[in-house]
Coordinates of C-alpha atoms in Angstrom, one line a residue:
X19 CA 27.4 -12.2 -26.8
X20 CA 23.8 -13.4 -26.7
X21 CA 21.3 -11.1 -25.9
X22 CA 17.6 -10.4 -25.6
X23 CA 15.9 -7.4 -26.9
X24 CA 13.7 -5.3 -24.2
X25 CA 10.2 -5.5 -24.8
X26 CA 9.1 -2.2 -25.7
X27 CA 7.0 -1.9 -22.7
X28 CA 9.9 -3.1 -20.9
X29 CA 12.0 -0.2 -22.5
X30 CA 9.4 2.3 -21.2
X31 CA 9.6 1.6 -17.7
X32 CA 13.6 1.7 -18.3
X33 CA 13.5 4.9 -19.4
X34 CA 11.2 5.8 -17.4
X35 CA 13.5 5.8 -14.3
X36 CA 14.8 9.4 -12.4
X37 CA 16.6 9.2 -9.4
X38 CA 13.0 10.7 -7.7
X39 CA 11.0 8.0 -9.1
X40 CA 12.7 4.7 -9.4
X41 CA 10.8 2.3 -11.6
X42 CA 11.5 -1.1 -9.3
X43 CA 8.1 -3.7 -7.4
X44 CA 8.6 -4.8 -4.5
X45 CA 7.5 -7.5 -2.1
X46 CA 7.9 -7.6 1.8
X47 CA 7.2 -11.2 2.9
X48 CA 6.5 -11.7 6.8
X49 CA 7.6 -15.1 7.7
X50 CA 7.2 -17.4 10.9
X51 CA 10.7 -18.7 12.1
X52 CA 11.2 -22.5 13.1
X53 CA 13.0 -22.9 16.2
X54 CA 16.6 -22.1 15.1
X55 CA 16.1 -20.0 12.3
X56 CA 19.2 -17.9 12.1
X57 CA 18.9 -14.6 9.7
X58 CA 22.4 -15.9 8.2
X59 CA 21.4 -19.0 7.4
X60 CA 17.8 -17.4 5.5
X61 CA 20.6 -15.2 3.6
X62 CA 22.8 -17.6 2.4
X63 CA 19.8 -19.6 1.3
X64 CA 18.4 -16.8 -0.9
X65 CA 21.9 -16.3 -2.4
X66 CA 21.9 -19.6 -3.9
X67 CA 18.4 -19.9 -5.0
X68 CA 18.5 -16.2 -6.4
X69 CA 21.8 -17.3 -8.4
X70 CA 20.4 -20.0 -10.0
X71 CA 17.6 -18.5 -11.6
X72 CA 19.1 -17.1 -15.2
X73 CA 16.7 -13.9 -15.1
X74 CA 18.3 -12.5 -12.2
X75 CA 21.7 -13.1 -13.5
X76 CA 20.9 -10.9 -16.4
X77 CA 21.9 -7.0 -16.9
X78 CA 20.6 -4.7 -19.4
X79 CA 22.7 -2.2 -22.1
X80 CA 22.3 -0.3 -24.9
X81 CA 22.4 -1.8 -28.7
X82 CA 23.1 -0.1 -32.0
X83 CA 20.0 -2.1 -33.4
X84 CA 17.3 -0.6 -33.2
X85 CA 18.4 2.6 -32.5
X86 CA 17.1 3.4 -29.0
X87 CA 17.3 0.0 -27.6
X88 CA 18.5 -2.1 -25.0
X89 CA 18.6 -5.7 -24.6
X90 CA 19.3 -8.4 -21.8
X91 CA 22.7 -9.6 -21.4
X92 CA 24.1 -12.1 -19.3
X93 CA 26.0 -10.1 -16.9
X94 CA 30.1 -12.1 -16.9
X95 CA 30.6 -10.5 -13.3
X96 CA 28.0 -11.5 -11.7
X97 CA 28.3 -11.9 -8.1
X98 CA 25.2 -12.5 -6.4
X99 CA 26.1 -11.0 -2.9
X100 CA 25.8 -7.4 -4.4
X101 CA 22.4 -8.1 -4.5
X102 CA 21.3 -9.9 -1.0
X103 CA 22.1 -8.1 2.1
X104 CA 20.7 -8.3 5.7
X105 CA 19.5 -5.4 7.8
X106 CA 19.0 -5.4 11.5
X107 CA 16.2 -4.0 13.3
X108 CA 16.0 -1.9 16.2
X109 CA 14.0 -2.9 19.3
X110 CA 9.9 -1.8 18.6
X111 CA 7.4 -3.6 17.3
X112 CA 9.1 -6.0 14.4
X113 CA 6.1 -5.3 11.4
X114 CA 6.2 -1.2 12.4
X115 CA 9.8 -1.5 12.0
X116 CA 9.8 -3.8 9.3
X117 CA 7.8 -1.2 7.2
X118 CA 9.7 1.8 8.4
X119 CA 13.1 0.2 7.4
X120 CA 11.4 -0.9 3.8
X121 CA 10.1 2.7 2.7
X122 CA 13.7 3.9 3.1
X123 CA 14.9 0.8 1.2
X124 CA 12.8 1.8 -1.4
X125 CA 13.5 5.7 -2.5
X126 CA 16.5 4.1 -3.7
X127 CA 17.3 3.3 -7.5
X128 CA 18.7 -0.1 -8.2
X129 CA 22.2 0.3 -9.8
X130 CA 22.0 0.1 -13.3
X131 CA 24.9 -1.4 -14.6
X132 CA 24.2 -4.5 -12.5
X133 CA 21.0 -6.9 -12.9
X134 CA 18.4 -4.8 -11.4
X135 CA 17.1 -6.2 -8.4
X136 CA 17.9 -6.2 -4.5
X137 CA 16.8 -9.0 -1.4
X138 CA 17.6 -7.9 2.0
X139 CA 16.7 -9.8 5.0
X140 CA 15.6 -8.0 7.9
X141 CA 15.9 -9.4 11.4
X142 CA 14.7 -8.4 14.6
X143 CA 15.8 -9.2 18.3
X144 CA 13.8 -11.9 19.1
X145 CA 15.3 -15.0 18.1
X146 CA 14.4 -16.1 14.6
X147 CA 12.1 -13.4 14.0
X148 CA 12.6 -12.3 9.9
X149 CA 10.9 -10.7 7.0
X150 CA 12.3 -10.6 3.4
X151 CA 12.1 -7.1 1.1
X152 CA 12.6 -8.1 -2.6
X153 CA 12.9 -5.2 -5.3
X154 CA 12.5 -6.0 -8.7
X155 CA 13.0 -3.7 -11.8
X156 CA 9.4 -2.7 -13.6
X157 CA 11.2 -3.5 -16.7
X158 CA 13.1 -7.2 -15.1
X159 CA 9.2 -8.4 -13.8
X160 CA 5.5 -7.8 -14.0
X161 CA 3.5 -9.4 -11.4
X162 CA 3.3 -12.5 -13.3
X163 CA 6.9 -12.8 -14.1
X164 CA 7.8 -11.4 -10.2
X165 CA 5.7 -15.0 -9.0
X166 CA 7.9 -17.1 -11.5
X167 CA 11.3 -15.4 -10.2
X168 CA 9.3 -16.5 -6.7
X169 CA 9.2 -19.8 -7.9
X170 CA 12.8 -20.1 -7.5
X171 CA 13.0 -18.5 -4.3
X172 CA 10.0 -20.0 -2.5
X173 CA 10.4 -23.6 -1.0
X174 CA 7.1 -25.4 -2.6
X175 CA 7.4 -23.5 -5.8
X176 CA 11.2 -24.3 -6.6
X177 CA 11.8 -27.8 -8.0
X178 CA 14.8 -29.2 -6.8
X179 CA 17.0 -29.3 -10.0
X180 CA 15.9 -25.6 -10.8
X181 CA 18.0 -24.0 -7.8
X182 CA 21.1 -26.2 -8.9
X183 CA 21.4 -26.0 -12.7
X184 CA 22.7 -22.8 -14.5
X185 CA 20.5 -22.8 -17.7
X186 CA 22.2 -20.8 -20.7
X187 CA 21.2 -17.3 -21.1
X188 CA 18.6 -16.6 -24.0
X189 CA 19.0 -16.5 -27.6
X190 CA 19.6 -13.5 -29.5
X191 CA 16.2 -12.4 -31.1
X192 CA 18.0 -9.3 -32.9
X193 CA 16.0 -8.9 -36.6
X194 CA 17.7 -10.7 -39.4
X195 CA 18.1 -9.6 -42.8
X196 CA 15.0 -11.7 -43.8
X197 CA 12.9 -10.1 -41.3
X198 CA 13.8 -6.7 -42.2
X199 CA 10.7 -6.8 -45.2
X200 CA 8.4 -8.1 -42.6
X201 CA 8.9 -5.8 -40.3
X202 CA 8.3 -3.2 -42.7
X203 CA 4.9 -4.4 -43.7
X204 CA 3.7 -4.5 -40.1
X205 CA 4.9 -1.2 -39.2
X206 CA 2.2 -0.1 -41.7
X207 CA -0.9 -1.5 -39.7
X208 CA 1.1 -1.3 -36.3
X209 CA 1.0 2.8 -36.8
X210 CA -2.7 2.8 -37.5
X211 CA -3.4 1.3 -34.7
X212 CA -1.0 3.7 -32.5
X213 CA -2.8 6.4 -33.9
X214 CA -6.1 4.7 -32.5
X215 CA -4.8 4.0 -29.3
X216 CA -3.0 7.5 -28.8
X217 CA -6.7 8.8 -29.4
X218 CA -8.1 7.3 -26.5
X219 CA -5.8 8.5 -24.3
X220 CA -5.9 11.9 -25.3
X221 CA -9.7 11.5 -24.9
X222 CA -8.9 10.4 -21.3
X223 CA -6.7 12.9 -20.1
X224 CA -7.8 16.0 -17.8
X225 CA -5.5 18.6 -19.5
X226 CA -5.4 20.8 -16.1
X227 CA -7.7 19.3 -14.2
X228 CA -5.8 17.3 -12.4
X229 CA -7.2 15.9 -9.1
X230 CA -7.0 18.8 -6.2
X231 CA -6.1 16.3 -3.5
X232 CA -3.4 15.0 -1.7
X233 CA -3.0 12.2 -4.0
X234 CA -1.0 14.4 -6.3
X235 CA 2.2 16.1 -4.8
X236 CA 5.2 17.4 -6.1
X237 CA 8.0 14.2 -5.3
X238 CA 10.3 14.8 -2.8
X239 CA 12.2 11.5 -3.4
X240 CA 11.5 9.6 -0.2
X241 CA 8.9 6.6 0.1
X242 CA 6.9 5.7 3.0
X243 CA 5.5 2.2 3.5
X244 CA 2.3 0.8 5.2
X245 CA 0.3 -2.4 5.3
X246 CA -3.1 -3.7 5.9
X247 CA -4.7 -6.5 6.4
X248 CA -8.6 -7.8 5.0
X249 CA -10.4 -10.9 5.7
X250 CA -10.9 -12.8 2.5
X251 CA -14.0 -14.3 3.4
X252 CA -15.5 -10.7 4.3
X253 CA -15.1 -10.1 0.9
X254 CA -16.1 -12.9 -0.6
X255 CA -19.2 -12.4 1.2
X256 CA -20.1 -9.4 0.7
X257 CA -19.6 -10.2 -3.3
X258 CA -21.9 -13.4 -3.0
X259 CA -24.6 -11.1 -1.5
X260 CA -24.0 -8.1 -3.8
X261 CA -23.3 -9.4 -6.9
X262 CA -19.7 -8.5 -9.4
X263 CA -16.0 -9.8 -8.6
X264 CA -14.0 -9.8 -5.6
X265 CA -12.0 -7.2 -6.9
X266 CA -14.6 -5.1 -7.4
X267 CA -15.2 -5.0 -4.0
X268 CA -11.8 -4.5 -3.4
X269 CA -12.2 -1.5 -5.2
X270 CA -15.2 -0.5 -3.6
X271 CA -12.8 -0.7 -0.5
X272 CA -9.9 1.2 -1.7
X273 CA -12.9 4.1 -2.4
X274 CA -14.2 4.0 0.9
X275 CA -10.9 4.2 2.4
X276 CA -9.8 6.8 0.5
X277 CA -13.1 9.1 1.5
X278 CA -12.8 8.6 5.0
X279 CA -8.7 9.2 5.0
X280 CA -9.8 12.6 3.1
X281 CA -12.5 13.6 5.5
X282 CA -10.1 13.0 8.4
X283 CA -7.3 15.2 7.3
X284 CA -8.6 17.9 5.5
X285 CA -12.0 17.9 6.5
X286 CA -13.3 17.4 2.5
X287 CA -13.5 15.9 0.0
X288 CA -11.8 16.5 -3.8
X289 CA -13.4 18.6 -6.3
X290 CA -13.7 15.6 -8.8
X291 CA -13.6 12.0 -8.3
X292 CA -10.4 10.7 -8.2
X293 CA -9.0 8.3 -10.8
X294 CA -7.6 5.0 -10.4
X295 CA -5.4 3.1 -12.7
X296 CA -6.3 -1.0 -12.6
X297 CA -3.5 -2.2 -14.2
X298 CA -4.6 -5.9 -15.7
X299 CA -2.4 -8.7 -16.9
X300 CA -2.7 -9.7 -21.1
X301 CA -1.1 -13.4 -20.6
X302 CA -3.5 -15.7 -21.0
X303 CA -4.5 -17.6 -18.2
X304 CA -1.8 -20.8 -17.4
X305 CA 0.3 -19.6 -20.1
X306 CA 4.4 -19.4 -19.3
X307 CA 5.4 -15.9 -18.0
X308 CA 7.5 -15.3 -20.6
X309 CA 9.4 -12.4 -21.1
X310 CA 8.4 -8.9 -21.7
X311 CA 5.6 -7.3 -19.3
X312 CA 2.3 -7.9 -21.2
X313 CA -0.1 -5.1 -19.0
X314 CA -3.1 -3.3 -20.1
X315 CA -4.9 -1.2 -17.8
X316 CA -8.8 0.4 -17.0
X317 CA -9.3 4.0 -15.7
X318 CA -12.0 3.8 -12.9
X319 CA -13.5 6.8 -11.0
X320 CA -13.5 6.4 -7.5
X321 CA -16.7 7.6 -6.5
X322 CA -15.0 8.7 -3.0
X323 CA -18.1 11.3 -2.8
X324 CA -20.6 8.7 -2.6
X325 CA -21.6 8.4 1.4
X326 CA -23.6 5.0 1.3
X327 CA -21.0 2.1 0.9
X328 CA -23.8 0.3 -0.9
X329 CA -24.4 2.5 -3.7
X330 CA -19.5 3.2 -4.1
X331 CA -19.6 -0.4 -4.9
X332 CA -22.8 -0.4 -7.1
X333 CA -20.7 2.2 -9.2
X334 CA -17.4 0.7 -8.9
X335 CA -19.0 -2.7 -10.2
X336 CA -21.1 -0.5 -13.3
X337 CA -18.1 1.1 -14.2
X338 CA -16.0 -1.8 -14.2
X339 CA -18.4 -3.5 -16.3
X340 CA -18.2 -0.7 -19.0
X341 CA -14.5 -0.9 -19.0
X342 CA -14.0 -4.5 -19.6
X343 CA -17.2 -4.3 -22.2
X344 CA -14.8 -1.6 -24.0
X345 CA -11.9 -3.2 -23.9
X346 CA -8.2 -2.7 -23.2
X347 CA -7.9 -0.2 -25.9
X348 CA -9.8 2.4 -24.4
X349 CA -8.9 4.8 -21.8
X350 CA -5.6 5.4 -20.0
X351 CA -5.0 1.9 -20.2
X352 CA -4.3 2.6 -23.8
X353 CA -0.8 3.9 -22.9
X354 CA 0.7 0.3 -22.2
X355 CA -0.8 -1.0 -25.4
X356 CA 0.7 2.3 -27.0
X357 CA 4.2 1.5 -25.8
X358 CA 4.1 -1.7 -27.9
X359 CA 3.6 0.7 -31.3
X360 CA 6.5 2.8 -30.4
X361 CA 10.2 2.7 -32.1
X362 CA 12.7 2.2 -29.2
X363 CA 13.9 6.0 -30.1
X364 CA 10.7 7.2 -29.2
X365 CA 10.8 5.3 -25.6
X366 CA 14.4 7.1 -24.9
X367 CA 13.4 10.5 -26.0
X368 CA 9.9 10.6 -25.1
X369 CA 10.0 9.1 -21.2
X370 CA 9.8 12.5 -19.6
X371 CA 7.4 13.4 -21.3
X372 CA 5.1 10.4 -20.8
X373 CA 5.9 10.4 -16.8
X374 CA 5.3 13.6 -16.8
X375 CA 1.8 13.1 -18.5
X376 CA 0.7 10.5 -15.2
X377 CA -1.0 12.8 -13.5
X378 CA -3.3 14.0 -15.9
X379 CA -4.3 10.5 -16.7
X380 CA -5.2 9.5 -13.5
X381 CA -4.1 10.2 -9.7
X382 CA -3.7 6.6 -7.7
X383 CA -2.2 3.2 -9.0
X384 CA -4.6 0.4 -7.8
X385 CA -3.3 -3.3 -9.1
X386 CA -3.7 -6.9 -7.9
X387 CA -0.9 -9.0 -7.6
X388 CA -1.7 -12.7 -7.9
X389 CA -0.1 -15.3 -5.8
X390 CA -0.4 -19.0 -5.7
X391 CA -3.1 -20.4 -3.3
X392 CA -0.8 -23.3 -1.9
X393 CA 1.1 -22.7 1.1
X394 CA 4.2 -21.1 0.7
X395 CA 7.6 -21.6 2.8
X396 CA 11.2 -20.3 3.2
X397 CA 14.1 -22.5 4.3
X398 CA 11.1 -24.4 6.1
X399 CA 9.6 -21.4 7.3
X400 CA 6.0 -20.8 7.0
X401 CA 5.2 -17.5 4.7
X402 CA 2.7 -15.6 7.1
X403 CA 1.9 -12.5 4.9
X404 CA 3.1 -10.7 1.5
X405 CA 2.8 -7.5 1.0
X406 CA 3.2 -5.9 -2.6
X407 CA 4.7 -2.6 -3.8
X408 CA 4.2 -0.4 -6.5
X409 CA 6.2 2.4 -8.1
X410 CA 5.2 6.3 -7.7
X411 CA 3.8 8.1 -11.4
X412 CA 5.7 11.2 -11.2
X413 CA 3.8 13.8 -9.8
X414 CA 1.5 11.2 -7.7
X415 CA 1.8 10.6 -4.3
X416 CA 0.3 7.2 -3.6
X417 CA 0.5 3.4 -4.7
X418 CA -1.8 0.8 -3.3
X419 CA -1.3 -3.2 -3.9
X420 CA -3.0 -5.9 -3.2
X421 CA -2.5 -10.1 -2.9
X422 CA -4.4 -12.9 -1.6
X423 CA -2.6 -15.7 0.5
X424 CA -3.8 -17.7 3.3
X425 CA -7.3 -16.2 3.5
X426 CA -6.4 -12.6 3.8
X427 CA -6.1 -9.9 1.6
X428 CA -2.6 -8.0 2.3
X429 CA -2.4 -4.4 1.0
X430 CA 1.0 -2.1 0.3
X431 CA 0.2 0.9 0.5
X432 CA 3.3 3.0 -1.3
X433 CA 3.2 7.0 -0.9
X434 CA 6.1 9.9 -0.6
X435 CA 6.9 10.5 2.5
X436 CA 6.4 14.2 2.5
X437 CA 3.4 14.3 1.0
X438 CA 1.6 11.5 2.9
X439 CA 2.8 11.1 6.7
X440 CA -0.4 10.1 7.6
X441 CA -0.6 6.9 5.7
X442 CA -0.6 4.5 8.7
X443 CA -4.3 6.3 9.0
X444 CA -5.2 5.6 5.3
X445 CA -4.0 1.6 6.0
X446 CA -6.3 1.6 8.9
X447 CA -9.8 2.7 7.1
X448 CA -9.7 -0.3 4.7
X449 CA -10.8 -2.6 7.4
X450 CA -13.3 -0.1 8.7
X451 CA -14.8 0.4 5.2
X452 CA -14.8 -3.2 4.7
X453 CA -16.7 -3.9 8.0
X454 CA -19.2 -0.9 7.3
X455 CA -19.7 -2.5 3.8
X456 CA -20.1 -5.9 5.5
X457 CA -22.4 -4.9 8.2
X458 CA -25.0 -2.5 5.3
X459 CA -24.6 -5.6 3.2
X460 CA -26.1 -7.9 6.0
X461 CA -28.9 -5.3 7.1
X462 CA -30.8 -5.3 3.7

């Protein structure tokens, strides 16, 4: 049987997985109906575009070779309606609901023996009215890879052929015997360079000081979801008159945000500044998606301590700066480079360890999902808003995304639902730190 070898960061993120803390992204995308949009027809639609794309037809399974592994395999049972499934909404307001019914969709794992992923369309009583939840394995997509499985789901992205043919799955790229001495050779600078990366990390970790705040919580196993929504040019103006990238704003945002969520609920502030993972792609830019995630990541302090929005994202931007001036190899970024030195062994035994390690690396998940900038439809149907998701670090009780589309910046905002049953209040101080930031921006 052909097969494909799991990428070794891939393989992390497999092994990764616990019933507590399941490893899959996820998407909710907020449509506007045409007249006579039914929620059956939206289904069936997504069944045949999500069969025709080879990825999603593929499972994953052990190997003998390398010991540790798994690879892809084309999955000879595939039925595509154990992954699509529709869920009706109660009466309320359709994007409350939508969110509610999306957390619980969430906590749980996706099966493994099957090809990880999951589409559910939710409906709600007024006629037409529908939002799409799409959950994709860590180790099936990274955000570059989820918007080319989107490009056979979307109506402007998917070329007509692509949602009819049934391309063959991929060739086996298990090591022949004239590869063997090769590989050999390279393990020899590949460990000297895991021994360089491992150092950074261990430089960057906070053996027990671990943030004091509630974004670190012992999991209970059940997700809660929220969304919020900024106005693209607001930050786009702020960054013309201030100076850095959009995303450091963004940043500067998630920061502000997070200070005056704190302040509300427990009347103070951490002992230490909180630290953010940025999670950044390594595929150059307009280069195929490929396969294997290809992620490196910067540790930034959130300066949540800092009162004057001015002067947050006048330290976000500096430190920012001094991460990309260091480089990808530096930090608790490191660890996704470090997964590509491993032997697949190591990825099997050493998982709970290495989720277990999260926390002391850093306390919130903060990544940027990119999307296209055309307009984007469904079965005809205008896409309105998409919302990402991220998966919960073990020990951590909070994962914020962001996309662009249409002029606003949507945020998901991921968290447990024990720890965080507030987090409709955290979704809500993004706009007001982005309007404070705004107005002390204009007033210089």
């Amino acid at each position: 049987m052909s097969c494909e070898l799991l990428a070794p960061l891939d393989l992390a993120f497999w092994h990764l997985e616990s019933a507590e803390h399941p490893m899959h992204l996820g998407a909710l995308a907020h449509f506007d109906p045409l007249p006579g949009t039914r929620g059956e027809a939206i289904l069936d639609l997504l069944a045949v575009r999500a069969a025709a794309i080879p990825r999603l037809r593929m499972r994953v399974r052990g190997v003998w070779l390398p010991v540790g592994g798994a690879a892809w395999v084309a999955d000879e049972d595939f039925d595509v309606h154990r992954h699509v499934g529709a869920v009706r909404l109660p009466a309320g307001d359709f994007a409350a609901e939508a969110a509610r019914a999306a957390g619980e969709l969430m906590e749980c794992p996706l099966e493994r023996g099957l090809p990880p992923w999951r589409m559910y369309v939710l409906t709600g009583e007024r006629d037409g009215e529908f939002a799409v939840l799409v959950k994709l394995h860590h180790a099936l997509a990274d955000g570059m890879r989820a918007v080319a499985i989107g490009a056979g789901i979307l109506d402007q992205l998917a070329p007509p052929t692509a949602r009819r043919r049934h391309p063959a799955p991929p060739r086996s790229r298990l090591p022949g015997p004239r590869q063997v001495a090769g590989f050999a050779r390279d393990r020899v600078g590949e460990l000297t360079r895991a021994v360089d990366i491992g150092a950074s990390v261990l430089r960057a970790g906070r053996l027990g000081l671990g943030s004091d705040s509630a974004l670190t919580a012992r999991s209970s196993g059940t997700r809660r979801l929220a969304t919020a929504v900024l106005d693209h040019d607001d930050v786009q103006r702020v960054r013309r008159a201030e100076g850095g990238t959009a995303n450091d704003v963004l940043l500067a945002v998630v920061a502000g945000g997070l200070r005056r969520w704190l302040l509300e609920r427990d009347a103070r502030l951490p002992g230490a500044e909180p630290r953010a993972l940025v999670p950044v792609s390594r595929r150059r830019p307009g280069a195929p998606a490929g396969s294997g995630n290809r992620l490196s990541a910067y540790l930034l302090g959130l300066p949540v301590a800092e009162p004057d929005p001015l002067a947050r994202l006048a330290a976000v931007r500096a430190a920012m700066d001094r991460n990309k001036a260091a480089g990808p190899g530096r930090g608790a970024g490191a660890v996704a480079l470090l997964a590509d030195q491993l032997p697949p062994l190591a990825h099997r035994f050493g998982a709970p360890l290495a989720g277990n390690a999260a926390r002391i690396l850093f306390d919130v998940l903060v990544i940027s999902v990119p999307l296209p900038r055309t307009r984007l439809s469904l079965g005809g149907c205008p896409l309105r808003a998409l919302y990402p998701m991220a998966p919960l670090a073990r020990g951590q009780s909070l994962a914020i995304a962001l996309s662009t589309y249409g002029g606003r910046v949507h945020i998901g905002l991921v968290a447990d639902g024990k720890a965080v049953p507030d987090l409709d209040r955290l979704a809500d101080s993004f706009g007001q730190d982005l309007a404070e930031l705004l107005g002390a921006s204009a007033a210089r």
